[in-house]
mmCIF file of C-alpha atoms in Angstrom:
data_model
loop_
_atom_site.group_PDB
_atom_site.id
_atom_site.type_symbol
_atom_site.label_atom_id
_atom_site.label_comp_id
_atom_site.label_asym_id
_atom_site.label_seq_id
_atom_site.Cartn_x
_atom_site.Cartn_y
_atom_site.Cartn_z
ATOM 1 C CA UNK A 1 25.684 -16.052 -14.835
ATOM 2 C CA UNK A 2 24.930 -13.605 -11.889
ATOM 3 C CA UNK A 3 27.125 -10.588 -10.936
ATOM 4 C CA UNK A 4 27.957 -10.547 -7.254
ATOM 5 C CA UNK A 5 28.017 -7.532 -5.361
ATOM 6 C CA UNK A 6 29.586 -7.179 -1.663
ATOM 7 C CA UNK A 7 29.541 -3.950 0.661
ATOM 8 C CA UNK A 8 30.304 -2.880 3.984
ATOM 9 C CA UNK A 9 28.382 0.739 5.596
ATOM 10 C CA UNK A 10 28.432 1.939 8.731
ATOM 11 C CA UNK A 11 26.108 4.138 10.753
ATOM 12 C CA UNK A 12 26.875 5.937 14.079
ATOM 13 C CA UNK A 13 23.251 5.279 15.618
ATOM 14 C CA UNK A 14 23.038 2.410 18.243
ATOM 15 C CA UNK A 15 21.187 -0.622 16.673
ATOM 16 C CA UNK A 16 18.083 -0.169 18.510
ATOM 17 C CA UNK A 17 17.519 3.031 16.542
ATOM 18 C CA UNK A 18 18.659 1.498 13.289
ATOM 19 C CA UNK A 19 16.473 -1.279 13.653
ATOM 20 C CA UNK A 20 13.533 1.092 14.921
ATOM 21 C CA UNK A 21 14.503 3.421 12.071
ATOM 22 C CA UNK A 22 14.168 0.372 9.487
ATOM 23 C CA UNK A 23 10.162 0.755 9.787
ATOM 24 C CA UNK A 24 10.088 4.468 9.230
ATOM 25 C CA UNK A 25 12.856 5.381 6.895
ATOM 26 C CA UNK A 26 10.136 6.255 3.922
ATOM 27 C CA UNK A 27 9.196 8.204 2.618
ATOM 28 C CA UNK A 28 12.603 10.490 2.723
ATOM 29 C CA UNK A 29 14.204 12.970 0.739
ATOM 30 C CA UNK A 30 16.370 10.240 -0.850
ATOM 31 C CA UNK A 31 13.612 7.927 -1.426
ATOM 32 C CA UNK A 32 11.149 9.543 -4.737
ATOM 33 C CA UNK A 33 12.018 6.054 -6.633
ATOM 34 C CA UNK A 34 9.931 4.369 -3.559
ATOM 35 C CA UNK A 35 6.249 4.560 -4.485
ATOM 36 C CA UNK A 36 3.888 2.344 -1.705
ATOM 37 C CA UNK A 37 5.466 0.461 1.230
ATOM 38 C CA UNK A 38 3.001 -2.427 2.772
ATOM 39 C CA UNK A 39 3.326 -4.868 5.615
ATOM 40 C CA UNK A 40 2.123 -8.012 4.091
ATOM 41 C CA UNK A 41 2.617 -10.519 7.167
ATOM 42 C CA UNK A 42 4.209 -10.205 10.914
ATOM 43 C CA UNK A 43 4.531 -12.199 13.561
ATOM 44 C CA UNK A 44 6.676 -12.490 16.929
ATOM 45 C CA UNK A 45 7.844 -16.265 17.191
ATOM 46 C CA UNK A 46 8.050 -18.220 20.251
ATOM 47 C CA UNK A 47 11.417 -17.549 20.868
ATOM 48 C CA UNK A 48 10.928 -13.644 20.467
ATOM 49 C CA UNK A 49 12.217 -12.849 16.919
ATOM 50 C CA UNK A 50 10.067 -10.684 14.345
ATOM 51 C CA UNK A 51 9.298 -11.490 11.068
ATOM 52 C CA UNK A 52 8.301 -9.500 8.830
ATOM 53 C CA UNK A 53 7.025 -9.525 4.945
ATOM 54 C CA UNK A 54 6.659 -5.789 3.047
ATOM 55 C CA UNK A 55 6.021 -5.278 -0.407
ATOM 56 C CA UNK A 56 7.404 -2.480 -2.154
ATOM 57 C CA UNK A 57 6.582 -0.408 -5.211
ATOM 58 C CA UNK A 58 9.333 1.509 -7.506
ATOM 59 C CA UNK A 59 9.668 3.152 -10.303
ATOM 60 C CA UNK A 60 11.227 1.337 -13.334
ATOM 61 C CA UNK A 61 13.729 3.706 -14.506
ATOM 62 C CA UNK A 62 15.631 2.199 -17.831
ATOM 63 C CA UNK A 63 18.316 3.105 -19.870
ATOM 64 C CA UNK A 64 17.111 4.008 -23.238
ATOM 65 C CA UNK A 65 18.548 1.211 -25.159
ATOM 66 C CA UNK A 66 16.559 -1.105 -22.366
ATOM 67 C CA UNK A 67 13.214 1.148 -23.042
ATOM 68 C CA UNK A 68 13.134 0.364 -26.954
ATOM 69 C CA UNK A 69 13.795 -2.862 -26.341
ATOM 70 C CA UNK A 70 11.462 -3.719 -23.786
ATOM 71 C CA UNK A 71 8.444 -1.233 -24.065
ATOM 72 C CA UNK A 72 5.687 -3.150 -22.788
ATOM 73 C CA UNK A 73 8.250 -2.708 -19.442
ATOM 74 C CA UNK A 74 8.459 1.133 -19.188
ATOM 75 C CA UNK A 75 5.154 1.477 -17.686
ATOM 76 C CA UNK A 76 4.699 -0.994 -15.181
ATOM 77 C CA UNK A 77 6.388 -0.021 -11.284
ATOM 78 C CA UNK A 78 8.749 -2.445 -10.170
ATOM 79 C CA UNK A 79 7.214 -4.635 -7.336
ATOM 80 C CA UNK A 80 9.265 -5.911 -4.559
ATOM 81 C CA UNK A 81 9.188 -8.001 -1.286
ATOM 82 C CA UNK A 82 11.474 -7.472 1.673
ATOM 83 C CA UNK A 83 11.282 -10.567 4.488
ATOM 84 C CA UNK A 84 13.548 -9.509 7.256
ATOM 85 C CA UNK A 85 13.909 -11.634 10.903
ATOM 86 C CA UNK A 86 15.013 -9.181 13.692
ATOM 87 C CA UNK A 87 16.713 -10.835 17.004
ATOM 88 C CA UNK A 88 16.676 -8.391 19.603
ATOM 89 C CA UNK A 89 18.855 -10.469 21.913
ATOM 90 C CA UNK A 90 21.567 -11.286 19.867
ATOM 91 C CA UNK A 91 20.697 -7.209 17.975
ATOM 92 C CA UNK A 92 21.100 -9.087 14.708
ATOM 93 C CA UNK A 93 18.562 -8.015 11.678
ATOM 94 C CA UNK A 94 19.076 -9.562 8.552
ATOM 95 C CA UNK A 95 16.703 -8.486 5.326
ATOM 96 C CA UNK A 96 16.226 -10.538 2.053
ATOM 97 C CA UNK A 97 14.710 -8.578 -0.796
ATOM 98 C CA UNK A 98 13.357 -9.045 -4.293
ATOM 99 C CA UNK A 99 11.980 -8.174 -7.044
ATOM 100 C CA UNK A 100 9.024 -10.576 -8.077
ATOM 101 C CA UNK A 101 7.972 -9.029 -11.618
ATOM 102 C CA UNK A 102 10.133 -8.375 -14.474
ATOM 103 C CA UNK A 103 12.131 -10.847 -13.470
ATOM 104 C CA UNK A 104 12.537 -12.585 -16.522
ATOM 105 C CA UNK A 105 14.354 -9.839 -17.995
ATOM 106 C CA UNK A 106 16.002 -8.501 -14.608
ATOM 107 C CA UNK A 107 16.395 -9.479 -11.216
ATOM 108 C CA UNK A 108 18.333 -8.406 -8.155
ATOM 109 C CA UNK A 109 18.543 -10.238 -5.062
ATOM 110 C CA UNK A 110 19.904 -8.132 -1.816
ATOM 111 C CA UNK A 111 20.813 -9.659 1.742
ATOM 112 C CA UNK A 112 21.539 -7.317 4.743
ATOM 113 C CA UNK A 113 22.773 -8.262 8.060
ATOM 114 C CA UNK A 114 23.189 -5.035 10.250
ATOM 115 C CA UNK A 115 24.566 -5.780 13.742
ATOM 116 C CA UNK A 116 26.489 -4.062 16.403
ATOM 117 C CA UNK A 117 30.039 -2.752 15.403
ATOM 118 C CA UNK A 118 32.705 -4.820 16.620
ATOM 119 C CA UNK A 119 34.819 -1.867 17.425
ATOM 120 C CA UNK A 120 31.936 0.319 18.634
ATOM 121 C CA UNK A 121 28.757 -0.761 20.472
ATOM 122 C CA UNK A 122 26.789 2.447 19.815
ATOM 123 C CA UNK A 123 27.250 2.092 15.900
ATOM 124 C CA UNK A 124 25.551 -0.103 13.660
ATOM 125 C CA UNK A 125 27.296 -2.335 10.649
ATOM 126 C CA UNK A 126 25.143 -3.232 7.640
ATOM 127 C CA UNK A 127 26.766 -6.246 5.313
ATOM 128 C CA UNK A 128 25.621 -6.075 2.079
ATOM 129 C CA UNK A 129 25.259 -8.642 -0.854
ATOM 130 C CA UNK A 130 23.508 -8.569 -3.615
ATOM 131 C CA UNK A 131 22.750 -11.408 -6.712
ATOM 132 C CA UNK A 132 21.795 -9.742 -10.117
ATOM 133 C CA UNK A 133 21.251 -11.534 -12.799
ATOM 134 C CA UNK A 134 19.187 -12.000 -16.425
ATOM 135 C CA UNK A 135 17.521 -14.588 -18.689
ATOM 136 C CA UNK A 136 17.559 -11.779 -21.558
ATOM 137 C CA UNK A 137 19.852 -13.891 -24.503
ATOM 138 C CA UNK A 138 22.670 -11.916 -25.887
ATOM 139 C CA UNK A 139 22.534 -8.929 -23.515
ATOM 140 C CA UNK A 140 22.779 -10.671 -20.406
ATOM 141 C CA UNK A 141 26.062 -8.819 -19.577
ATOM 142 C CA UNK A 142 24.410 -5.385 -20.883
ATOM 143 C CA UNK A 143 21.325 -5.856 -18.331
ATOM 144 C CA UNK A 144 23.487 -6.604 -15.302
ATOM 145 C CA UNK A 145 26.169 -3.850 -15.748
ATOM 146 C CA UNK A 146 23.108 -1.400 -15.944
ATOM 147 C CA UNK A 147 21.170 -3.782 -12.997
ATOM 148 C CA UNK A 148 24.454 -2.958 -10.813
ATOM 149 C CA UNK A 149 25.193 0.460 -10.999
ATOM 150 C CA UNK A 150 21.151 1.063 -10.526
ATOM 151 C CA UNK A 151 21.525 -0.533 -7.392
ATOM 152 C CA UNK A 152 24.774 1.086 -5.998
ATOM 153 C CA UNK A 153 23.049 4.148 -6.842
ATOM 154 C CA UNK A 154 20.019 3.057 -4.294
ATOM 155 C CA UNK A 155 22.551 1.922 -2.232
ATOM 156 C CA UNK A 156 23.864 5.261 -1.759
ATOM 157 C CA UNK A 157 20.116 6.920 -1.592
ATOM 158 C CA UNK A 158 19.509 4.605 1.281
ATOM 159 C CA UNK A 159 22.122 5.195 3.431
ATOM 160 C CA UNK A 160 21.382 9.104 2.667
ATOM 161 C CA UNK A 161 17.798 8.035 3.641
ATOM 162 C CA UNK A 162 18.536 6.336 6.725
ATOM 163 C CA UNK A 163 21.216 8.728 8.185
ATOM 164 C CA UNK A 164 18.398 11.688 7.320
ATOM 165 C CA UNK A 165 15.641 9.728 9.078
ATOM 166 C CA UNK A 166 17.687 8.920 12.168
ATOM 167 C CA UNK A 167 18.738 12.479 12.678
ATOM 168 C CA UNK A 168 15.139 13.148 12.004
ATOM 169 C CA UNK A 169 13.899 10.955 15.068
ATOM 170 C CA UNK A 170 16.286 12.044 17.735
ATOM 171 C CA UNK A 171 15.259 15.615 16.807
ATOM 172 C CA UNK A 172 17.903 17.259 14.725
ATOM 173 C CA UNK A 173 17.051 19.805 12.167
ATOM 174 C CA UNK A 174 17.554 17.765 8.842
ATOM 175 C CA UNK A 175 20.652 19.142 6.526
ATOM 176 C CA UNK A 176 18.081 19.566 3.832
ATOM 177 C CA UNK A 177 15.817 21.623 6.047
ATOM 178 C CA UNK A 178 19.417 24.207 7.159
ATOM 179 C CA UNK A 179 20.416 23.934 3.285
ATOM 180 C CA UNK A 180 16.514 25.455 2.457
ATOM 181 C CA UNK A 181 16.928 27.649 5.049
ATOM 182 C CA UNK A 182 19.808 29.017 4.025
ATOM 183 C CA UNK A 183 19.050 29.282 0.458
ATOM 184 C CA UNK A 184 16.080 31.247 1.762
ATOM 185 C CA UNK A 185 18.440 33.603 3.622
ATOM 186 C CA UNK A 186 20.120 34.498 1.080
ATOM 187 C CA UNK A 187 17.583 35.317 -1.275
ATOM 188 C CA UNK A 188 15.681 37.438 1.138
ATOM 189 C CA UNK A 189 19.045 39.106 1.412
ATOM 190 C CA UNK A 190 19.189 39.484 -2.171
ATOM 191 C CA UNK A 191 15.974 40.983 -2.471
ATOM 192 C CA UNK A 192 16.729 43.208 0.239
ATOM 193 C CA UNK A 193 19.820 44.669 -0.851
ATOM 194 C CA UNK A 194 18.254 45.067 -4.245
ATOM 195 C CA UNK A 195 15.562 46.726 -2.899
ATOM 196 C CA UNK A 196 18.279 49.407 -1.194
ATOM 197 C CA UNK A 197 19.887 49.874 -4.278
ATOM 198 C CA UNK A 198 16.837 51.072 -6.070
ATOM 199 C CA UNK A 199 16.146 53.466 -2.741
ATOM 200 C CA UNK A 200 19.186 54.617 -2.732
ATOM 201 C CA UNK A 201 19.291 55.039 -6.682
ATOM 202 C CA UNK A 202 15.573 57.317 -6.097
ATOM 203 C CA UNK A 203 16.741 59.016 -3.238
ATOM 204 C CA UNK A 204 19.856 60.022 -5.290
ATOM 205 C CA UNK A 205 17.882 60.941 -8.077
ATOM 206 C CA UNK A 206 15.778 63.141 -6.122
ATOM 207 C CA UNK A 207 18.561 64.781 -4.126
ATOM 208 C CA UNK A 208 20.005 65.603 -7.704
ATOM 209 C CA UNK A 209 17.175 67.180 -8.949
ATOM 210 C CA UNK A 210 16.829 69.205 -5.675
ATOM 211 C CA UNK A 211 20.119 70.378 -5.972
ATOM 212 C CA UNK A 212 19.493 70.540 -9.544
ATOM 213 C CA UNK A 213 16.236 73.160 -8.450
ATOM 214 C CA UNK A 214 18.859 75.268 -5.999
ATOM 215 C CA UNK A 215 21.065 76.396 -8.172
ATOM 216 C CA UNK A 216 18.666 77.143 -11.043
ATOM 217 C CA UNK B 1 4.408 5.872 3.501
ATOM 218 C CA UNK B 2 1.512 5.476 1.054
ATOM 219 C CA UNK B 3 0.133 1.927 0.431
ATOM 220 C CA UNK B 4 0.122 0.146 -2.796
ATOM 221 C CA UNK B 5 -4.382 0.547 -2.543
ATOM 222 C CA UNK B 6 -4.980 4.203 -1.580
ATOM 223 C CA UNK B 7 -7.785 3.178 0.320
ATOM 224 C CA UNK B 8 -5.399 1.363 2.551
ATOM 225 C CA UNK B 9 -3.160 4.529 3.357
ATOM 226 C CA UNK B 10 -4.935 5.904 6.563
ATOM 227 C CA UNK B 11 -5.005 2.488 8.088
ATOM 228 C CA UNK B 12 -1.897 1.842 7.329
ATOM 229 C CA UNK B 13 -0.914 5.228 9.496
ATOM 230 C CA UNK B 14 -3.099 3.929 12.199
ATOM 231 C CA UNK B 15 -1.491 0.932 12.203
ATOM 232 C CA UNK B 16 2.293 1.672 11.592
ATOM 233 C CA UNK B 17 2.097 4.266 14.332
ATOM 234 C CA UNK B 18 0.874 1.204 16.956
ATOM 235 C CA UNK B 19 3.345 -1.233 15.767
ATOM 236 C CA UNK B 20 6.343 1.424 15.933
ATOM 237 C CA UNK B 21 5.726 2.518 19.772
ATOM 238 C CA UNK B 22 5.403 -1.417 20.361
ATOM 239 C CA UNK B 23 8.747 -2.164 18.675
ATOM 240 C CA UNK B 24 11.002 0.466 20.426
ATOM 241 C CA UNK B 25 9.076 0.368 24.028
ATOM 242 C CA UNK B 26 8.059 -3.300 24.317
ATOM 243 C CA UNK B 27 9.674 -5.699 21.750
ATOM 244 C CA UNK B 28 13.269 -3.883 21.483
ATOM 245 C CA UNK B 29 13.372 -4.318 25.291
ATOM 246 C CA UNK B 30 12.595 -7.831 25.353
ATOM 247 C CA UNK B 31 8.851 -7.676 26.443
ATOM 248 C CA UNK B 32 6.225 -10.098 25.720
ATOM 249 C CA UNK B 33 3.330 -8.943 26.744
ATOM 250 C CA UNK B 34 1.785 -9.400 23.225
ATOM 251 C CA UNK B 35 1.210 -7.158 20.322
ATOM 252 C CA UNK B 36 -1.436 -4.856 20.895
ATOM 253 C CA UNK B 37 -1.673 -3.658 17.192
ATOM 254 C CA UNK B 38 -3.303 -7.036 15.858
ATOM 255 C CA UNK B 39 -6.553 -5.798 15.424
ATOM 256 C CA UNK B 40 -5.212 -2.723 13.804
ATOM 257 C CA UNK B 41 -2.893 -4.840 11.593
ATOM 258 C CA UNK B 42 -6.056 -7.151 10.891
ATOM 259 C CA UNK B 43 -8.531 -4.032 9.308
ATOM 260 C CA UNK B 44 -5.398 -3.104 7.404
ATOM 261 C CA UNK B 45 -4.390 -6.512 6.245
ATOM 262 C CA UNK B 46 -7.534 -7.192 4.547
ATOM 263 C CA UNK B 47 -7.801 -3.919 2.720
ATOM 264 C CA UNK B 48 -4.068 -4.739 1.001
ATOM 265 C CA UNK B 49 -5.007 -7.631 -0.126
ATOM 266 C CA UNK B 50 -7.904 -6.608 -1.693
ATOM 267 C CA UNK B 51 -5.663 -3.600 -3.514
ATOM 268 C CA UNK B 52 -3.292 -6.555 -4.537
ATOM 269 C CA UNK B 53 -5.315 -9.027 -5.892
ATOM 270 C CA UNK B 54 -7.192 -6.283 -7.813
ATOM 271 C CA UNK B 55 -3.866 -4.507 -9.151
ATOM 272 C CA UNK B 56 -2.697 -8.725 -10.212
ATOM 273 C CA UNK B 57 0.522 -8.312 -8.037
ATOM 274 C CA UNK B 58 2.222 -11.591 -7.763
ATOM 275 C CA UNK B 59 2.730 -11.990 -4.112
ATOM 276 C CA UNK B 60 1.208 -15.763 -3.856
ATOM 277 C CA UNK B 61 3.017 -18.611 -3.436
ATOM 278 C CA UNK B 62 6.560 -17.066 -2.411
ATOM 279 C CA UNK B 63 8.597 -18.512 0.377
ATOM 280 C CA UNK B 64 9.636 -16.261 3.440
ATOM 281 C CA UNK B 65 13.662 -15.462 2.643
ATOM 282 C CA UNK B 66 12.750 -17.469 -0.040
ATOM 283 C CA UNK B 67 15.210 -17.073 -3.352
ATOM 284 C CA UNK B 68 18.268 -17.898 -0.318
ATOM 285 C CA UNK B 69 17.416 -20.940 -1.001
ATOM 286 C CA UNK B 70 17.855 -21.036 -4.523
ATOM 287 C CA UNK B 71 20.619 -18.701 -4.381
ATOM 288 C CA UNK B 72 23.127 -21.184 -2.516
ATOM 289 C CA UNK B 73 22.313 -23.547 -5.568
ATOM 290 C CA UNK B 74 23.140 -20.676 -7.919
ATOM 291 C CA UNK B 75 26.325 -19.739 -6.498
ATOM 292 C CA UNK B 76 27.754 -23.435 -6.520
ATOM 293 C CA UNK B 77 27.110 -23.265 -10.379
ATOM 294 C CA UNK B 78 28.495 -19.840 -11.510
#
């Protein structure tokens, strides 16, 4: 009984900044549910691939139906572990991750291969699949419908994360950063023109009461 | 990013910023001159593990890409 998820993304960075980007994409704007990222084990194998072990920390967001039922869960952060292999020669990285607590009750398994894009060498291609699946008797179904949309919903936040980080490292100014600064703008403009009005409304006032004075 | 022992987080920095000029400039291109972050990665290692096996995080025991294996199993039966 395990609900089987397939996707397809594309990014328009070369692999060599996808893959480079892989190791700094956190923290980002899209990424508050990420707590502590650790390298747990690396090593470069004779024939030049790297493998690598992280563990993860996120937070355990639950429905509320899931919180009353399992309230010793609420508290606790959501530990995973990410192995990945990255080939430079054939530019092929493929990622395995996991949760390895509350597994019992939920667990999602995600595999990533991002390589070149057939059609276009300077994009990147991620395939996506992920495994979710619970042991929880008589709301097995409940558990995995919420268990999948929580991860299409990182799914999204990571490609989010990624595009901002690799926009980030070849120097653009980060949307975010022009939406701020925009925002900012037009406050200060705000201010400003309410700040004329009020002159305006004085000086108007004052020439009133001068004119007011002349012909008294 | 912070580590999972907040003592850890500086070295982690340190260490992160070594091992991501080594991937892009030396590994990406095929170089293998050796990593020179080991020692680095070493300090850091051992201050992790520490923070993990205080904080009871089940880490041990776990195969590398290991529930693939299971998971071919698991497909043939569902």
């Amino acid at each position: 009984m395990v609900k089987y998820f397939s996707g397809f993304n594309i990014l328009k960075n070369s692999w060599d900044q996808v893959s480079a980007a892989f190791w700094q994409r956190y923290p980002n704007p899209y990424s508050k549910h990420v707590l502590s990222e650790d390298i747990l084990y690396r090593e470069v194998t004779p024939d030049h691939k790297l493998l690598t072990r992280r563990l993860l920390t996120k937070t355990n967001r639950l429905p509320r139906w899931a919180e009353r039922i399992f309230p010793a869960n609420v508290a606790h952060a959501v530990y995973v572990v990410e192995d990945s292999i990255i080939d430079p020669f054939s530019k092929t990285m493929t990622t395995y991750t996991w949760n390895i607590n509350h597994a019992s009750i939920m667990s999602v398994e995600e595999r990533c291969v991002y390589c070149e894009n057939s059609e276009n060498s300077n994009w990147t291609e991620i395939k996506r699949e992920a495994w979710v699946s619970s042991k929880v008797f008589g709301l097995t179904r409940a558990i995995q419908e919420f268990g999948l949309a929580r991860f299409k919903s990182n799914v999204t936040k990571a490609m989010k994360g990624f595009e901002f980080i690799l926009g980030k490292m070849q120097g653009d100014v980060p949307h975010r950063t022009l939406v701020e600064t925009a925002k900012e703008a037009t406050e200060k403009a705000k201010e400003t023109a309410l700040a004329a009005k009020e002159k305006a409304k004085d000086l108007a006032s004052k020439a009133a009461t001068t004119k007011k004075q002349q012909y008294v | 990013m912070n580590s999972v022992g907040e003592e850890c987080t500086d070295m982690k920095r340190e260490y992160d910023q070594c091992f991501n000029r080594w991937f892009a400039e030396k590994f990406l291109k095929g170089e293998c001159s050796g990593d020179p972050c080991t020692e680095l990665f070493r300090r850091y290692r051992d201050c992790v593990q520490k923070a993990i096996k205080d904080k009871d995080i089940p880490v041990d025991g776990v195969d590398f890409m290991g529930p693939s294996k299971s998971k071919t199993e698991s497909d043939g039966s569902s």
